[in-house]
Each structure stands twice: as structure tokens, then as C-alpha cells.
Coordinates of C-alpha atoms in Angstrom, one line a residue:
X296 CA 7.8 2.9 21.8
X297 CA 4.7 1.7 20.0
X298 CA 3.4 -1.6 21.3
X299 CA 0.4 -3.4 19.7
X300 CA 0.0 -7.1 20.2
X301 CA -0.3 -9.3 17.1
X302 CA -3.6 -10.6 18.4
X303 CA -5.2 -7.2 18.8
X304 CA -3.9 -6.3 15.3
X305 CA -5.5 -9.3 13.7
X306 CA -8.8 -8.5 15.3
X307 CA -8.7 -4.8 14.4
X308 CA -7.3 -5.1 10.8
X309 CA -9.0 -8.1 9.4
X310 CA -9.8 -6.1 6.4
X311 CA -6.2 -6.4 5.3
X312 CA -6.8 -10.0 4.2
X313 CA -5.0 -13.3 4.1
X314 CA -1.3 -13.8 3.7
X315 CA 0.2 -13.3 0.2
X316 CA 3.2 -15.2 -1.2
X317 CA 6.2 -13.1 -2.2
X318 CA 6.9 -13.3 -5.9
X319 CA 9.2 -10.6 -7.2
X320 CA 12.5 -12.1 -6.1
X321 CA 11.7 -15.6 -7.2
X322 CA 13.6 -18.6 -5.9
X323 CA 12.6 -21.9 -4.6
X324 CA 10.9 -22.6 -1.3
X325 CA 14.1 -24.3 0.0
X326 CA 16.3 -21.3 -0.9
X327 CA 13.7 -19.0 0.8
X328 CA 13.8 -21.1 3.9
X329 CA 17.6 -21.1 3.9
X330 CA 17.6 -17.3 3.6
X331 CA 15.1 -17.0 6.4
X332 CA 17.2 -19.3 8.6
X333 CA 20.4 -17.3 7.9
X334 CA 18.6 -14.0 8.7
X335 CA 17.2 -15.4 11.9
X336 CA 20.6 -16.6 13.0
X337 CA 22.2 -13.2 12.3
X338 CA 19.5 -11.4 14.1
X339 CA 19.6 -13.8 17.1
X340 CA 23.4 -13.2 17.3
X341 CA 22.9 -9.5 17.4
X342 CA 20.2 -9.8 20.0
X343 CA 22.4 -12.1 22.1
X344 CA 25.2 -9.5 22.0
X345 CA 22.8 -7.0 23.4
X346 CA 23.0 -4.7 20.4
X347 CA 20.1 -2.3 20.5
X348 CA 18.5 -0.5 17.5
X349 CA 16.2 2.5 17.1
X350 CA 14.0 2.5 14.1
X351 CA 12.1 5.6 13.0
X352 CA 8.7 5.1 11.3
X353 CA 7.1 7.8 9.3
X354 CA 3.6 6.9 8.3
X355 CA 1.8 9.3 6.0
X356 CA -1.7 8.9 7.5
X357 CA -3.7 6.4 9.5
X358 CA -5.9 4.1 7.6
X359 CA -6.3 0.3 7.5
X360 CA -3.7 -0.5 4.8
X361 CA -0.9 1.6 6.1
X362 CA -1.6 0.7 9.7
X363 CA -1.4 -3.0 8.8
X364 CA 1.9 -2.4 7.0
X365 CA 3.4 -0.7 10.0
X366 CA 2.2 -3.5 12.3
X367 CA 3.7 -6.1 10.1
X368 CA 7.0 -4.3 10.0
X369 CA 7.1 -3.9 13.8
X370 CA 6.1 -7.5 14.3
X371 CA 8.9 -8.8 12.0
X372 CA 11.6 -6.8 13.8
X373 CA 10.3 -7.6 17.2
X374 CA 10.3 -11.3 16.3
X375 CA 14.0 -10.9 15.4
X376 CA 15.3 -8.6 18.1
X377 CA 12.8 -8.6 20.9
X378 CA 13.2 -5.7 23.3
X379 CA 16.5 -4.7 21.6
X380 CA 14.6 -2.8 19.0
X381 CA 12.7 0.5 19.7
X382 CA 10.3 2.1 17.4
X383 CA 9.8 5.9 17.1
X384 CA 6.4 5.9 15.3
X385 CA 5.2 9.2 14.0
X386 CA 2.0 10.0 11.9
X387 CA 2.3 12.8 9.4
X388 CA -1.5 13.4 9.2
X389 CA -1.5 13.2 5.4
X390 CA 0.8 16.2 5.1
X391 CA 4.0 16.1 3.0
X392 CA 5.6 18.9 4.9
X393 CA 5.1 17.1 8.2
X394 CA 6.8 14.0 6.6
X395 CA 9.8 16.2 6.0
X396 CA 9.8 17.4 9.6
X397 CA 9.6 13.9 10.9
X398 CA 12.3 12.6 8.6
X399 CA 14.7 15.4 9.6
X400 CA 14.0 14.7 13.2
X401 CA 15.0 11.1 12.7
X402 CA 18.2 12.2 11.1
X403 CA 19.0 14.6 14.0
X404 CA 18.2 11.8 16.5
X405 CA 20.6 9.4 14.7
X406 CA 18.2 6.5 14.3
X407 CA 19.6 3.3 12.9
X408 CA 17.0 2.9 10.1
X409 CA 14.0 4.8 8.7
X410 CA 10.9 3.0 7.6
X411 CA 8.8 5.3 5.3
X412 CA 5.2 4.2 5.0
X413 CA 3.7 5.6 1.7
X414 CA 5.3 7.6 -1.1
X415 CA 5.4 11.1 0.5
X416 CA 7.1 9.6 3.5
X417 CA 9.7 7.9 1.3
X418 CA 10.3 11.1 -0.7
X419 CA 10.9 13.1 2.5
X420 CA 13.2 10.5 4.0
X421 CA 15.3 10.3 0.8
X422 CA 15.6 14.1 0.9
X423 CA 16.6 14.1 4.5
X424 CA 19.6 11.6 4.4
X425 CA 21.8 9.8 2.1
X426 CA 23.5 7.7 4.8
X427 CA 20.8 6.3 7.1
X428 CA 19.2 3.2 5.6
X429 CA 15.7 3.9 4.3
X430 CA 13.1 1.2 3.6
X431 CA 9.8 2.2 2.0
X432 CA 6.6 0.2 2.2
X433 CA 3.1 0.8 0.6
X434 CA 4.9 2.6 -2.2
X435 CA 3.5 1.8 -5.6
X436 CA 6.3 2.6 -8.1
X437 CA 9.7 3.6 -6.8
X438 CA 10.9 4.9 -10.2
X439 CA 7.9 7.4 -10.2
X440 CA 8.2 8.2 -6.5
X441 CA 11.9 9.0 -6.6
X442 CA 12.1 10.4 -10.1
X443 CA 14.3 7.6 -11.4
X444 CA 14.5 7.5 -15.2
X445 CA 16.5 4.2 -15.2
X446 CA 14.8 2.3 -12.4
X447 CA 15.4 -1.4 -12.9
X448 CA 14.0 -2.8 -9.7
X449 CA 16.9 -1.7 -7.4
X450 CA 17.0 1.9 -6.2
X451 CA 20.6 1.9 -5.0
X452 CA 22.2 4.2 -2.5
X453 CA 20.6 4.0 0.9
X454 CA 17.0 3.1 -0.3
X455 CA 15.0 0.0 -0.9
X456 CA 11.7 -1.5 0.3
X457 CA 8.5 -3.1 -0.8
X458 CA 5.9 -2.2 -3.3
X459 CA 2.1 -2.4 -3.2
X460 CA 1.7 -2.3 -6.9
X461 CA -1.0 -4.6 -8.2
X462 CA -1.0 -5.7 -11.9
X463 CA -2.9 -2.7 -13.4
X464 CA -3.8 -4.6 -16.6
X465 CA -5.6 -7.1 -14.3
X466 CA -7.3 -4.2 -12.5
X467 CA -8.8 -3.1 -15.8
X468 CA -9.8 -6.7 -16.6
X469 CA -11.6 -6.8 -13.3
X470 CA -13.8 -3.9 -14.1
X471 CA -14.9 -5.3 -17.5
X472 CA -15.3 -8.7 -16.0
X473 CA -17.8 -7.4 -13.5
X474 CA -19.4 -4.9 -15.9
X475 CA -19.0 -6.1 -19.4
X476 CA -21.6 -3.6 -20.7
X477 CA -19.9 -0.6 -19.1
X478 CA -18.8 2.1 -21.6
X479 CA -17.6 4.8 -19.3
X480 CA -15.4 4.5 -16.1
X481 CA -14.3 7.4 -13.9
X482 CA -10.8 7.3 -12.4
X483 CA -10.8 9.0 -9.1
X484 CA -7.6 10.0 -7.4
X485 CA -5.7 12.7 -5.4
X486 CA -3.5 14.8 -7.7
X487 CA -1.0 15.3 -4.9
X488 CA 0.0 11.6 -5.0
X489 CA 2.4 10.8 -7.8
X490 CA 1.8 7.1 -7.6
X491 CA -1.9 7.5 -7.9
X492 CA -1.4 9.5 -11.1
X493 CA 0.8 6.6 -12.4
X494 CA -1.9 4.1 -11.7
X495 CA -4.8 5.9 -13.3
X496 CA -2.7 6.6 -16.4
X497 CA -2.0 2.9 -16.7
X498 CA -5.5 1.8 -16.0
X499 CA -6.9 4.4 -18.4
X500 CA -4.6 3.0 -21.1
X501 CA -5.8 -0.6 -20.5
X502 CA -9.4 0.3 -20.4
X503 CA -9.3 2.3 -23.6
X504 CA -7.6 -0.6 -25.3
X505 CA -10.8 -2.5 -24.4
X506 CA -13.0 0.2 -26.0
X507 CA -14.0 1.7 -22.6
X508 CA -13.9 5.5 -22.2
X509 CA -11.9 6.2 -19.1
X510 CA -11.8 9.7 -17.7
X511 CA -9.6 11.0 -14.9
X512 CA -11.2 12.9 -12.0
X513 CA -8.4 14.5 -9.8
X514 CA -9.0 16.2 -6.5
X515 CA -6.4 18.2 -4.7
X516 CA -7.2 17.1 -1.1
X517 CA -10.1 15.8 1.0
X518 CA -11.8 19.2 0.9
X519 CA -12.8 18.8 -2.8
X520 CA -13.1 15.0 -2.8
X521 CA -16.9 15.1 -2.5
X522 CA -17.5 17.4 -5.4
X523 CA -15.1 15.6 -7.7
X524 CA -16.5 12.2 -6.7
X525 CA -20.0 13.4 -7.4
X526 CA -19.0 14.5 -10.9
X527 CA -17.4 11.1 -11.5
X528 CA -20.5 9.2 -10.3
X529 CA -22.8 11.4 -12.4
X530 CA -20.9 11.0 -15.6
X531 CA -19.8 7.3 -15.6
X532 CA -21.1 3.7 -15.3
X533 CA -18.5 2.9 -12.6
X534 CA -15.6 4.5 -10.6
X535 CA -12.1 3.2 -10.2
X536 CA -10.0 4.2 -7.2
X537 CA -6.3 3.3 -7.1
X538 CA -4.2 2.7 -4.0
X539 CA -4.6 6.3 -3.0
X540 CA -4.0 7.3 0.6
X541 CA -6.5 10.3 0.6
X542 CA -9.2 8.1 -0.8
X543 CA -8.4 5.4 1.7
X544 CA -8.7 7.8 4.6
X545 CA -12.1 9.1 3.2
X546 CA -14.0 6.0 2.0
X547 CA -17.1 7.1 3.7
X548 CA -17.4 10.1 1.5
X549 CA -17.0 8.0 -1.7
X550 CA -19.5 5.4 -0.5
X551 CA -22.0 8.0 0.5
X552 CA -22.0 9.3 -3.0
X553 CA -21.5 6.3 -5.2
X554 CA -23.7 3.7 -3.5
X555 CA -26.9 5.8 -3.5
X556 CA -26.2 6.6 -7.1
X557 CA -25.9 2.8 -7.9
X558 CA -22.4 3.4 -9.3
X559 CA -20.1 0.5 -8.3
X560 CA -16.6 1.4 -7.1
X561 CA -13.6 -0.8 -8.0
X562 CA -10.6 -0.4 -5.7
X563 CA -6.9 -0.8 -5.9
X564 CA -6.7 -2.4 -2.5
X565 CA -8.8 -4.2 0.1
X566 CA -9.0 -1.4 2.7
X567 CA -10.6 1.0 0.2
X568 CA -12.8 -1.8 -1.1
X569 CA -14.1 -2.6 2.4
X570 CA -15.1 1.0 2.8
X571 CA -16.7 1.9 -0.5
X572 CA -15.9 -0.7 -3.2
X573 CA -17.5 -3.8 -4.8
X574 CA -14.3 -5.6 -5.8
X575 CA -10.5 -5.4 -5.7
X576 CA -7.3 -7.2 -6.6
X577 CA -5.5 -6.7 -3.3
X578 CA -2.3 -7.5 -1.5
X579 CA -2.0 -8.1 2.2
X580 CA -0.5 -5.0 3.6
X581 CA 0.4 -6.8 6.9
X582 CA 2.5 -9.2 4.9
X583 CA 4.0 -6.4 2.9
X584 CA 5.1 -4.7 6.1
X585 CA 6.4 -7.9 7.5
X586 CA 8.6 -8.4 4.5
X587 CA 9.9 -4.9 4.9
X588 CA 10.8 -5.8 8.5
X589 CA 12.6 -8.8 7.5
X590 CA 14.6 -6.7 5.0
X591 CA 15.3 -4.2 7.8
X592 CA 16.7 -7.0 10.0
X593 CA 19.2 -8.0 7.3
X594 CA 20.3 -4.4 6.9
X595 CA 20.7 -3.7 10.6
X596 CA 22.8 -6.9 11.2
X597 CA 24.9 -6.2 8.1
X598 CA 23.7 -9.4 6.4
X599 CA 22.5 -7.4 3.4
X600 CA 23.7 -4.2 1.6
X601 CA 20.7 -2.0 1.1
X602 CA 22.2 -0.5 -2.0
X603 CA 21.9 -3.9 -3.8
X604 CA 18.5 -5.0 -2.3
X605 CA 15.8 -5.1 -5.0
X606 CA 12.4 -3.8 -4.2
X607 CA 10.1 -6.7 -3.3
X608 CA 6.4 -7.3 -4.3
X609 CA 3.6 -9.6 -3.3
X610 CA 0.8 -11.6 -5.0
X611 CA -2.8 -10.3 -5.2
X612 CA -6.1 -11.9 -4.2
X613 CA -9.5 -11.3 -5.7
X614 CA -11.8 -9.9 -3.1
X615 CA -15.3 -8.5 -3.0
X616 CA -17.5 -6.5 -0.6
X617 CA -20.6 -8.6 0.1
X618 CA -22.6 -5.8 1.7
X619 CA -22.2 -3.3 -1.1
X620 CA -22.6 -6.0 -3.8
X621 CA -25.9 -7.1 -2.2
X622 CA -27.1 -3.5 -2.0
X623 CA -26.3 -2.9 -5.7
X624 CA -27.7 -6.3 -6.8
X625 CA -24.4 -7.3 -8.4
X626 CA -23.5 -10.9 -9.3
X627 CA -20.1 -12.0 -8.1
X628 CA -17.9 -13.7 -10.7
X629 CA -16.2 -16.9 -9.9
X630 CA -12.8 -16.8 -8.1
X631 CA -13.5 -13.9 -5.7
X632 CA -13.6 -14.3 -1.9
X633 CA -15.6 -12.1 0.4
X634 CA -13.8 -9.5 2.5
X635 CA -14.1 -10.4 6.2
X636 CA -16.4 -8.0 8.1

């Protein structure tokens, strides 16, 4: 059982930012409060009855954003069920095959629910079971991740979750806001991550509509990240990195190439920005995970049917990395707040 106090998390993962308000499902504050009260009542009843739950957590890789989402998820369920919920946390070390092994192990163990943190973990869990409830988090686009041609916001079956998708048109706007004279932007991403491909395709479309040449630079894994990143830095005015797990786990490599070359990096989320970027439109991954945990509580108590639960989203916040901005001599536009160091 994985135990981390909320206090220690907040100290260690301050990079994950302030709380973000949920938007995708709409509704007034009073209806949200009523829903939360009902969920707490159902969970309290289950806890009072002594019902115990085992939740399997498959996290693709350890980095600030995914760690924060897992912590939020655990905190939400612990707040509802206390010691009556046990977490089997397993880290796949950024390997899709290991995700499959972990997911199959959860099925064999008969866990009550699987939380899949990041797209490859979700794909592995869906392939492993069509009966155990699966909630994804830190997944950008569920239609792309699961190969759904008619995705309308609800996956159906035994899958739902939360998305970390930031408005990609606004990501493109951010780049031109900071660098209005930029003519060439490199889009750096891992080709093994389907949701990264989706993001760079969209950002490329939006940038080209603004008259900016956007070129994709794909690397297969961390072994060729440095060489591809160097090429992107050499050939462009700036680099954009989406919410890519391999990039997030290797921000030091990107920063070590782009900052000395005076090429600003714009990031899809705060964890990457804190490691190598100048600016981002970022969600709070802790809040994203916490929302996923609240969804899990409803599923476990029978309050909600996972097959009808829509995927949920969060707002974004404009953030900048003061240290890197100062090093590059960049002027921060209005409306951005500094990432806490």
C-alpha cells in the first residue's frame, strides 16, 4: 500500500500548480456541491459498512505531472474510504509491454478498479479486461488513445476518466504571443505516444494558419531524444513540446540543448515547463487525479455507472519559468504567473 501524506506531496510537487476548476461537465456550483455531498454520503455509508476496496494503479513512468495525478487520485479515495481502500501502485518504467503485464496482473488479482495513469497504461488496461472498471487520467484524447471513430465524450463499456488536454489553438496563440517575429517552430515529441502525435498535428495546423512554418521532430525513445532535439533547436526559432511523457521524464536533456542555443521551449504542461520551458498553458495534475478519484468513489459505491460517465476536463492556467526567461532575456506578457520553484 502506497502512503504519501498530502503535506509531503504539496512540498515535493509544487510544480504542478494551483487548483483548476472543472469545466467539461458544466453545471452550477450548487449542483456540484449537491453531487459532492451525495457522493460523500454514499462513500461514508460504504466505509461504515466496512466494505473494503483494492485499487490497482498503473503509472506509465515517474515524473512530476503523473506523480501528482496519482497522489490526487489516492488522496480523493482515502478521503472517502479511509483505511478501507488499498492501493496497489506499480510503475511501468515508460514501457508499454510492462503496462500490459501490470494490467494483466491486476485482472488476475481481481482488483475492484484500475486507475491507468497515461495513455499506454489506459490502452493496456482496456486490452486486459472488459469487466473491471477502468479510469484513465493524464490521457489527452480518449478517441485517439482507444481508436474510437465516434468518440463523443463518453467512452462507454468499462472505461472513463479525465483528460489533460489543453486547448491546442491557445497553445499556438501562446507561442506567437511570446514570439511574434518567429517564423519557424519545431514540434518535438515521442513517436511512440499517440496522443503526442495528435497534439503536434493540431498545433502545427494552428501555427501554419498564422503563417508560421511548423515542423515535426519525432524521436522513438529517450536514446535519440538528444540528437532530434539538437536538430529542432538548430533549424527553428523556438521549440514546442506537448504533454509528452518521454519529454517530461527527460527535461534536462531538452534544457541542456535549447537554453544554451537561446531557443525558447514552449510546453504543454507545467512539469515540462519547469524543467526546460519558458511558458505553458497548464492544468493542475493533482486536481485532475483528485477528480478521477472522486469518479472512482462513485463507481465503487454503485452511485454511478461507468459506462455512462463522460470524460472530464479542467481549466488551464498561464504559467512561465522565471529562471529560464531571465536567462534568455525574454519579456513576460501580461496574465502569466511564475511557476513556484
